[in-house]
PDB file of C-alpha atoms in Angstrom:
ATOM      1  CA  MET A 904      26.247  42.238  81.575  1.00 51.00           C
ATOM      2  CA  ALA A 905      26.990  37.884  81.037  1.00 51.00           C
ATOM      3  CA  LYS A 906      23.426  38.042  80.618  1.00 50.00           C
ATOM      4  CA  LYS A 907      23.264  39.831  77.680  1.00 52.00           C
ATOM      5  CA  ILE A 908      27.277  38.282  76.619  1.00 51.00           C
ATOM      6  CA  PHE A 909      26.242  34.538  76.652  1.00 47.00           C
ATOM      7  CA  ILE A 910      22.657  35.304  74.248  1.00 52.00           C
ATOM      8  CA  THR A 911      24.984  36.764  71.784  1.00 52.00           C
ATOM      9  CA  ILE A 912      27.147  34.078  72.260  1.00 54.00           C
ATOM     10  CA  THR A 913      24.074  31.563  71.808  1.00 53.00           C
ATOM     11  CA  CYS A 914      22.679  33.344  68.734  1.00 51.00           C
ATOM     12  CA  LEU A 915      25.354  33.421  66.523  1.00 50.00           C
ATOM     13  CA  PHE A 916      26.059  29.598  67.898  1.00 52.00           C
ATOM     14  CA  ILE A 917      21.895  28.965  66.723  1.00 55.00           C
ATOM     15  CA  GLY A 918      22.419  31.027  63.621  1.00 50.00           C
ATOM     16  CA  LEU A 919      26.405  28.890  62.407  1.00 51.00           C
ATOM     17  CA  SER A 920      24.487  25.356  62.651  1.00 54.00           C
ATOM     18  CA  VAL A 921      21.441  26.743  60.856  1.00 45.00           C
ATOM     19  CA  ILE A 922      24.183  27.692  58.514  1.00 49.00           C
ATOM     20  CA  PHE A 923      26.039  24.935  58.396  1.00 49.00           C
ATOM     21  CA  TYR A 924      22.992  22.556  58.169  1.00 48.00           C
ATOM     22  CA  VAL A 925      21.278  24.254  55.409  1.00 43.00           C
ATOM     23  CA  SER A 926      24.772  24.399  53.270  1.00 52.00           C
ATOM     24  CA  GLN A 927      24.921  20.500  53.804  1.00 53.00           C
ATOM     25  CA  TYR A 928      21.463  20.489  52.417  1.00 48.00           C
ATOM     26  CA  ASP A 929      23.045  21.665  49.668  1.00 51.00           C
ATOM     27  CA  LYS A 930      25.008  20.142  48.817  1.00 50.00           C
ATOM     28  CA  VAL A 931      23.042  16.351  48.956  1.00 42.00           C
ATOM     29  CA  VAL A 932      20.125  18.752  46.948  1.00 43.00           C
ATOM     30  CA  SER A 933      22.549  19.490  44.300  1.00 49.00           C
ATOM     31  CA  LEU A 934      24.992  15.713  44.248  1.00 45.00           C
ATOM     32  CA  THR A 935      20.909  13.676  43.182  1.00 48.00           C
ATOM     33  CA  ASP A 936      19.829  16.291  40.680  1.00 50.00           C
ATOM     34  CA  THR A 937      23.518  15.626  39.176  1.00 46.00           C
ATOM     35  CA  LYS A 938      23.284  11.992  39.649  1.00 46.00           C
ATOM     36  CA  GLU A 939      19.352  11.584  38.279  1.00 47.00           C
ATOM     37  CA  THR A 940      20.409  13.811  35.201  1.00 46.00           C
ATOM     38  CA  THR A 941      23.769  11.730  34.504  1.00 47.00           C
ATOM     39  CA  LYS A 942      21.418   8.657  34.581  1.00 50.00           C
ATOM     40  CA  GLU A 943      18.281  10.101  32.000  1.00 50.00           C
ATOM     41  CA  PRO A 944      21.010   9.998  28.779  1.00 53.00           C
ATOM     42  CA  VAL A 945      21.763   6.123  29.476  1.00 51.00           C
ATOM     43  CA  LYS A 946      18.198   5.748  29.452  1.00 52.00           C
ATOM     44  CA  LYS A 947      17.531   8.088  26.092  1.00 51.00           C
ATOM     45  CA  GLU A 948      19.509   5.914  24.405  1.00 48.00           C
ATOM     46  CA  VAL A 949      18.634   2.579  24.948  1.00 46.00           C
ATOM     47  CA  LYS A 950      15.378   3.510  24.210  1.00 49.00           C
ATOM     48  CA  LYS A 951      16.099   4.376  20.644  1.00 46.00           C
ATOM     49  CA  GLU A 952      18.724   1.656  20.521  1.00 43.00           C
ATOM     50  CA  LYS A 953      15.500  -1.000  20.778  1.00 47.00           C
ATOM     51  CA  LYS A 954      13.176   1.243  18.589  1.00 50.00           C
ATOM     52  CA  GLN A 955      16.024   1.701  15.949  1.00 53.00           C
ATOM     53  CA  LYS A 956      14.697  -2.077  13.474  1.00 64.00           C
ATOM     54  CA  LYS A 957      17.391  -3.160  11.336  1.00 85.00           C
ATOM     55  CA  LEU A 958      16.298  -3.996   8.057  1.00 93.00           C
ATOM     56  CA  PRO A 959      18.141  -3.844   4.338  1.00 94.00           C
ATOM     57  CA  GLY A 960      15.645  -1.739   2.693  1.00 92.00           C
ATOM     58  CA  ASN A 961      13.871   1.044   2.660  1.00 94.00           C
ATOM     59  CA  VAL A 962      10.527   1.082   1.262  1.00 94.00           C
ATOM     60  CA  ASN A 963      10.481   3.156  -1.445  1.00 94.00           C
ATOM     61  CA  ASP A 964      13.771   1.491  -3.467  1.00 96.00           C
ATOM     62  CA  TRP A 965      12.603   1.318  -6.085  1.00 97.00           C
ATOM     63  CA  GLU A 966      13.235  -3.302  -6.803  1.00 97.00           C
ATOM     64  CA  LEU A 967      10.419  -2.777  -4.026  1.00 98.00           C
ATOM     65  CA  LEU A 968       8.000  -1.455  -6.028  1.00 97.00           C
ATOM     66  CA  LEU A 969       5.259  -3.310  -5.177  1.00 97.00           C
ATOM     67  CA  VAL A 970       2.192  -4.116  -7.485  1.00 97.00           C
ATOM     68  CA  ASN A 971      -1.164  -6.434  -6.822  1.00 95.00           C
ATOM     69  CA  GLU A 972      -4.351  -6.415  -6.075  1.00 92.00           C
ATOM     70  CA  GLN A 973      -4.783  -2.310  -4.282  1.00 94.00           C
ATOM     71  CA  HIS A 974      -1.662  -1.777  -5.875  1.00 96.00           C
ATOM     72  CA  LYS A 975      -1.574  -0.522  -9.468  1.00 96.00           C
ATOM     73  CA  ILE A 976       1.668   0.394 -11.470  1.00 96.00           C
ATOM     74  CA  LYS A 977       2.029   3.652 -12.329  1.00 93.00           C
ATOM     75  CA  GLU A 978       4.243   3.359 -15.384  1.00 93.00           C
ATOM     76  CA  GLU A 979       5.757   1.235 -17.028  1.00 93.00           C
ATOM     77  CA  PRO A 980       9.734   1.000 -17.195  1.00 94.00           C
ATOM     78  CA  LYS A 981      11.600   1.920 -20.513  1.00 92.00           C
ATOM     79  CA  ASN A 982      14.428   0.695 -18.798  1.00 96.00           C
ATOM     80  CA  LEU A 983      14.042  -2.308 -20.441  1.00 98.00           C
ATOM     81  CA  LYS A 984      16.963  -5.249 -21.722  1.00 98.00           C
ATOM     82  CA  GLU A 985      16.656  -8.397 -24.102  1.00 98.00           C
ATOM     83  CA  LEU A 986      18.035 -11.041 -22.191  1.00 98.00           C
ATOM     84  CA  PRO A 987      19.758 -13.699 -24.788  1.00 96.00           C
ATOM     85  CA  ASP A 988      16.230 -16.151 -25.242  1.00 96.00           C
ATOM     86  CA  GLY A 989      14.782 -12.919 -26.093  1.00 97.00           C
ATOM     87  CA  HIS A 990      12.811 -12.211 -23.545  1.00 98.00           C
ATOM     88  CA  LYS A 991      12.777  -8.359 -21.411  1.00 98.00           C
ATOM     89  CA  VAL A 992      13.473  -7.413 -19.125  1.00 98.00           C
ATOM     90  CA  ASP A 993      14.255  -4.023 -16.249  1.00 98.00           C
ATOM     91  CA  SER A 994      18.309  -3.488 -17.775  1.00 98.00           C
ATOM     92  CA  ARG A 995      18.949  -3.108 -13.694  1.00 98.00           C
ATOM     93  CA  ILE A 996      18.393  -6.876 -12.715  1.00 98.00           C
ATOM     94  CA  TYR A 997      19.869  -7.970 -16.451  1.00 98.00           C
ATOM     95  CA  ASP A 998      23.104  -9.479 -15.611  1.00 98.00           C
ATOM     96  CA  SER A 999      21.661 -10.593 -12.095  1.00 98.00           C
ATOM     97  CA  TYR A1000      19.689 -13.225 -13.612  1.00 98.00           C
ATOM     98  CA  LEU A1001      22.373 -14.493 -15.323  1.00 98.00           C
ATOM     99  CA  SER A1002      24.354 -14.749 -12.053  1.00 98.00           C
ATOM    100  CA  LEU A1003      21.216 -16.839 -11.496  1.00 98.00           C
ATOM    101  CA  VAL A1004      21.036 -18.670 -14.539  1.00 98.00           C
ATOM    102  CA  ASP A1005      25.057 -19.811 -13.969  1.00 98.00           C
ATOM    103  CA  GLY A1006      24.111 -20.205 -10.491  1.00 98.00           C
ATOM    104  CA  ALA A1007      22.134 -22.626 -10.951  1.00 98.00           C
ATOM    105  CA  LYS A1008      23.905 -24.675 -14.395  1.00 98.00           C
ATOM    106  CA  LYS A1009      26.405 -25.516 -11.598  1.00 98.00           C
ATOM    107  CA  ALA A1010      23.676 -27.099  -9.374  1.00 98.00           C
ATOM    108  CA  GLY A1011      23.307 -29.111 -12.784  1.00 98.00           C
ATOM    109  CA  PHE A1012      19.656 -26.673 -13.922  1.00 98.00           C
ATOM    110  CA  GLU A1013      18.906 -25.336 -17.130  1.00 98.00           C
ATOM    111  CA  LEU A1014      16.539 -23.060 -16.267  1.00 98.00           C
ATOM    112  CA  THR A1015      14.564 -21.190 -19.210  1.00 98.00           C
ATOM    113  CA  VAL A1016      12.422 -18.198 -19.737  1.00 98.00           C
ATOM    114  CA  ILE A1017       8.921 -19.132 -19.839  1.00 97.00           C
ATOM    115  CA  SER A1018       8.188 -15.014 -19.420  1.00 95.00           C
ATOM    116  CA  ALA A1019       9.296 -12.069 -18.524  1.00 97.00           C
ATOM    117  CA  TYR A1020       8.474  -8.253 -18.756  1.00 98.00           C
ATOM    118  CA  ARG A1021       4.496  -7.935 -20.206  1.00 95.00           C
ATOM    119  CA  SER A1022       2.443  -3.997 -21.117  1.00 96.00           C
ATOM    120  CA  VAL A1023      -0.079  -3.441 -20.127  1.00 95.00           C
ATOM    121  CA  ALA A1024      -1.738  -4.439 -23.345  1.00 94.00           C
ATOM    122  CA  GLU A1025      -0.443  -8.340 -23.374  1.00 93.00           C
ATOM    123  CA  GLN A1026      -1.342  -9.486 -20.983  1.00 92.00           C
ATOM    124  CA  GLU A1027      -4.598  -7.659 -21.802  1.00 94.00           C
ATOM    125  CA  ALA A1028      -4.843 -10.180 -24.423  1.00 95.00           C
ATOM    126  CA  ILE A1029      -3.619 -13.884 -21.900  1.00 91.00           C
ATOM    127  CA  VAL A1030      -6.526 -12.820 -20.404  1.00 93.00           C
ATOM    128  CA  GLU A1031      -8.853 -12.810 -23.557  1.00 95.00           C
ATOM    129  CA  ARG A1032      -6.628 -16.539 -25.242  1.00 95.00           C
ATOM    130  CA  ASP A1033      -6.835 -18.283 -21.757  1.00 94.00           C
ATOM    131  CA  THR A1034     -10.585 -17.486 -21.947  1.00 96.00           C
ATOM    132  CA  GLU A1035     -11.559 -18.503 -25.204  1.00 95.00           C
ATOM    133  CA  GLU A1036      -9.730 -21.545 -24.627  1.00 95.00           C
ATOM    134  CA  ASN A1037     -11.576 -22.562 -21.754  1.00 95.00           C
ATOM    135  CA  LEU A1038     -14.435 -21.593 -24.007  1.00 96.00           C
ATOM    136  CA  TYR A1039     -13.404 -23.699 -26.582  1.00 94.00           C
ATOM    137  CA  GLN A1040     -12.286 -26.529 -23.881  1.00 94.00           C
ATOM    138  CA  GLY A1041     -16.486 -26.482 -23.291  1.00 95.00           C
ATOM    139  CA  VAL A1042     -17.072 -24.172 -19.845  1.00 94.00           C
ATOM    140  CA  PRO A1043     -19.895 -22.248 -19.953  1.00 94.00           C
ATOM    141  CA  GLU A1044     -19.074 -18.646 -20.419  1.00 90.00           C
ATOM    142  CA  ASP A1045     -20.570 -17.245 -17.150  1.00 89.00           C
ATOM    143  CA  GLU A1046     -16.950 -19.439 -15.987  1.00 94.00           C
ATOM    144  CA  ALA A1047     -14.277 -19.542 -18.055  1.00 93.00           C
ATOM    145  CA  LYS A1048     -12.870 -15.592 -17.139  1.00 92.00           C
ATOM    146  CA  GLU A1049     -12.599 -16.671 -13.699  1.00 92.00           C
ATOM    147  CA  LYS A1050     -11.578 -20.195 -14.638  1.00 92.00           C
ATOM    148  CA  ALA A1051      -9.141 -18.617 -16.583  1.00 90.00           C
ATOM    149  CA  MET A1052      -8.014 -16.094 -13.850  1.00 88.00           C
ATOM    150  CA  GLU A1053      -7.234 -19.045 -11.116  1.00 83.00           C
ATOM    151  CA  TYR A1054      -3.539 -17.991 -12.675  1.00 75.00           C
ATOM    152  CA  LEU A1055      -3.319 -14.386 -14.119  1.00 82.00           C
ATOM    153  CA  THR A1056      -3.835 -11.062 -12.659  1.00 84.00           C
ATOM    154  CA  VAL A1057      -5.967  -8.284 -13.774  1.00 91.00           C
ATOM    155  CA  PRO A1058      -4.041  -5.963 -15.850  1.00 94.00           C
ATOM    156  CA  GLY A1059      -2.203  -3.411 -14.315  1.00 95.00           C
ATOM    157  CA  LEU A1060      -1.833  -5.267 -11.741  1.00 95.00           C
ATOM    158  CA  SER A1061       0.471  -8.274 -12.903  1.00 93.00           C
ATOM    159  CA  GLU A1062       4.092  -8.334 -11.260  1.00 94.00           C
ATOM    160  CA  HIS A1063       5.368  -8.862 -15.042  1.00 96.00           C
ATOM    161  CA  HIS A1064       4.158  -4.984 -16.210  1.00 97.00           C
ATOM    162  CA  THR A1065       7.102  -3.830 -13.652  1.00 97.00           C
ATOM    163  CA  GLY A1066      10.064  -5.934 -15.865  1.00 98.00           C
ATOM    164  CA  LEU A1067      10.959  -7.318 -12.163  1.00 98.00           C
ATOM    165  CA  ALA A1068       9.850 -11.059 -12.403  1.00 98.00           C
ATOM    166  CA  LEU A1069       9.993 -14.022 -14.395  1.00 98.00           C
ATOM    167  CA  ASP A1070       8.493 -16.999 -14.875  1.00 98.00           C
ATOM    168  CA  VAL A1071      11.064 -20.329 -14.496  1.00 98.00           C
ATOM    169  CA  LEU A1072      11.490 -23.952 -15.417  1.00 98.00           C
ATOM    170  CA  ASP A1073      13.488 -26.572 -15.333  1.00 98.00           C
ATOM    171  CA  VAL A1074      14.518 -27.581 -18.842  1.00 98.00           C
ATOM    172  CA  ASN A1075      13.913 -31.065 -18.166  1.00 97.00           C
ATOM    173  CA  TRP A1076      10.483 -30.140 -16.938  1.00 97.00           C
ATOM    174  CA  TYR A1077       9.837 -27.811 -19.516  1.00 97.00           C
ATOM    175  CA  GLN A1078      10.019 -30.965 -22.034  1.00 96.00           C
ATOM    176  CA  GLU A1079       8.155 -33.348 -20.203  1.00 96.00           C
ATOM    177  CA  GLY A1080       5.548 -30.777 -21.491  1.00 95.00           C
ATOM    178  CA  LYS A1081       4.591 -29.591 -17.836  1.00 96.00           C
ATOM    179  CA  MET A1082       4.566 -25.505 -18.106  1.00 95.00           C
ATOM    180  CA  LEU A1083       3.704 -23.318 -14.809  1.00 95.00           C
ATOM    181  CA  GLU A1084       2.481 -25.719 -12.463  1.00 96.00           C
ATOM    182  CA  GLU A1085       2.608 -26.298  -8.470  1.00 96.00           C
ATOM    183  CA  GLY A1086       4.427 -29.735  -8.748  1.00 97.00           C
ATOM    184  CA  PHE A1087       7.242 -28.074 -10.485  1.00 98.00           C
ATOM    185  CA  GLY A1088       7.820 -26.791  -6.936  1.00 98.00           C
ATOM    186  CA  GLU A1089       9.086 -30.359  -5.629  1.00 97.00           C
ATOM    187  CA  THR A1090      11.679 -30.840  -7.741  1.00 98.00           C
ATOM    188  CA  GLU A1091      14.792 -30.831  -7.104  1.00 98.00           C
ATOM    189  CA  ALA A1092      15.261 -27.957  -9.368  1.00 98.00           C
ATOM    190  CA  GLY A1093      12.056 -26.316  -7.455  1.00 98.00           C
ATOM    191  CA  LYS A1094      13.421 -26.987  -4.725  1.00 98.00           C
ATOM    192  CA  TRP A1095      16.733 -25.454  -5.620  1.00 98.00           C
ATOM    193  CA  LEU A1096      15.495 -22.572  -7.499  1.00 98.00           C
ATOM    194  CA  GLY A1097      13.950 -22.061  -3.798  1.00 98.00           C
ATOM    195  CA  GLU A1098      16.800 -21.609  -1.204  1.00 98.00           C
ATOM    196  CA  ASN A1099      18.799 -20.586  -3.904  1.00 98.00           C
ATOM    197  CA  ALA A1100      17.180 -17.636  -5.609  1.00 98.00           C
ATOM    198  CA  CYS A1101      17.412 -15.227  -2.189  1.00 98.00           C
ATOM    199  CA  HIS A1102      21.867 -14.850  -3.142  1.00 98.00           C
ATOM    200  CA  TYR A1103      20.743 -13.361  -6.183  1.00 98.00           C
ATOM    201  CA  GLY A1104      18.653 -11.129  -5.381  1.00 98.00           C
ATOM    202  CA  PHE A1105      15.916 -13.258  -6.206  1.00 98.00           C
ATOM    203  CA  ILE A1106      12.572 -14.203  -4.122  1.00 98.00           C
ATOM    204  CA  ILE A1107       9.828 -16.914  -4.658  1.00 98.00           C
ATOM    205  CA  ARG A1108       6.862 -14.242  -5.243  1.00 98.00           C
ATOM    206  CA  TYR A1109       3.891 -16.231  -4.723  1.00 97.00           C
ATOM    207  CA  GLN A1110       4.869 -18.384  -1.544  1.00 97.00           C
ATOM    208  CA  LYS A1111       2.014 -21.681  -0.414  1.00 96.00           C
ATOM    209  CA  GLY A1112       0.348 -20.051   2.740  1.00 96.00           C
ATOM    210  CA  LYS A1113       1.005 -16.407   2.290  1.00 97.00           C
ATOM    211  CA  GLU A1114      -1.945 -17.109  -0.779  1.00 95.00           C
ATOM    212  CA  LYS A1115      -4.143 -14.592   2.182  1.00 96.00           C
ATOM    213  CA  ILE A1116      -1.467 -11.886   1.981  1.00 97.00           C
ATOM    214  CA  THR A1117      -0.661 -11.701  -1.939  1.00 95.00           C
ATOM    215  CA  GLY A1118      -3.602 -12.507  -3.601  1.00 91.00           C
ATOM    216  CA  ILE A1119      -2.237 -14.933  -6.026  1.00 91.00           C
ATOM    217  CA  ASN A1120      -1.498 -18.934  -5.825  1.00 91.00           C
ATOM    218  CA  TYR A1121       1.735 -20.393  -4.569  1.00 96.00           C
ATOM    219  CA  GLU A1122       3.459 -19.886  -7.983  1.00 96.00           C
ATOM    220  CA  PRO A1123       6.914 -22.073  -7.279  1.00 98.00           C
ATOM    221  CA  TRP A1124       7.874 -20.802 -10.384  1.00 98.00           C
ATOM    222  CA  HIS A1125       7.762 -17.355 -10.261  1.00 98.00           C
ATOM    223  CA  ILE A1126      10.582 -15.636  -9.319  1.00 98.00           C
ATOM    224  CA  ARG A1127      11.175 -11.283  -7.952  1.00 98.00           C
ATOM    225  CA  TYR A1128      14.022  -9.256  -7.931  1.00 98.00           C
ATOM    226  CA  VAL A1129      14.018  -7.421  -4.261  1.00 98.00           C
ATOM    227  CA  GLY A1130      18.120  -7.092  -4.306  1.00 98.00           C
ATOM    228  CA  LYS A1131      20.275  -9.399  -2.453  1.00 98.00           C
ATOM    229  CA  GLU A1132      20.129  -8.261   1.067  1.00 98.00           C
ATOM    230  CA  ASN A1133      16.584  -7.680   0.828  1.00 98.00           C
ATOM    231  CA  ALA A1134      16.072 -10.949   0.096  1.00 98.00           C
ATOM    232  CA  GLU A1135      17.806 -12.926   1.330  1.00 98.00           C
ATOM    233  CA  TYR A1136      16.176 -11.844   4.155  1.00 98.00           C
ATOM    234  CA  MET A1137      12.985 -12.406   3.678  1.00 98.00           C
ATOM    235  CA  THR A1138      13.786 -15.491   2.820  1.00 97.00           C
ATOM    236  CA  LYS A1139      15.721 -15.773   6.451  1.00 97.00           C
ATOM    237  CA  ASN A1140      12.248 -15.365   7.981  1.00 97.00           C
ATOM    238  CA  HIS A1141       9.649 -16.464   5.440  1.00 97.00           C
ATOM    239  CA  LEU A1142       8.679 -12.691   4.351  1.00 98.00           C
ATOM    240  CA  VAL A1143       6.678 -11.797   1.025  1.00 98.00           C
ATOM    241  CA  LEU A1144       6.956  -8.607  -0.479  1.00 98.00           C
ATOM    242  CA  GLU A1145       3.929  -7.565   1.124  1.00 98.00           C
ATOM    243  CA  GLU A1146       4.637  -8.201   4.690  1.00 98.00           C
ATOM    244  CA  TYR A1147       8.760  -6.796   4.143  1.00 98.00           C
ATOM    245  CA  VAL A1148       6.762  -3.544   2.313  1.00 97.00           C
ATOM    246  CA  ASP A1149       4.388  -3.284   5.771  1.00 96.00           C
ATOM    247  CA  GLN A1150       8.272  -3.832   8.698  1.00 96.00           C
ATOM    248  CA  LEU A1151       9.716  -1.221   6.362  1.00 96.00           C
ATOM    249  CA  LYS A1152       6.228   1.159   7.224  1.00 93.00           C
ATOM    250  CA  LYS A1153       6.837   1.013  10.916  1.00 90.00           C
TER     251      LYS A1153
END
């Protein structure tokens, strides 16, 4: 009888030990799972923060319209507004350009527009005119148009069709008989334009050293409206429009 009681007590003791061990193991496992689940959202949040790029623009913004050798203009602007000198621009950049002119004047420079909005038909006429001029000067017929196109773009591929671009020079430079020449970028007016146009929403569209990207030679006189925040970001980071648009697409 005593032996049976001893065996029963022993079994009960073993059973209780097993129950206690299992309950403690479950607690440890649940605590571990809780810690792991609380850590996962933190990791995900960190990853999300790393992926987010804080760029001021949106690839579909009207002021970031890209027109180049690969992107032909689909529709010419209808909302044009005439500047005081008779040239036309997109009405949405009218005030910004006049602010740029005023800023230049305060800095001691007087800007004059050489070219602004041009229709596709006008571009075709310019190509023909410059080709004829080269022929008149004795340039061989098979080279005349190629020479004309060194600083011209194919009709339909010119930024001037957008109404967002202008060719501007300093009046003093212009009155000296100089025109759209790279040397303008080395003048005080050209340097001011390159450094300060961004504060009014404009960039020097065709930068030196970026010819392979833009497909256009360096043009320190050609300014393009992209919006103030975009322009300041692009100027600070030495980006041309093609590079900036690529960043926005990522």
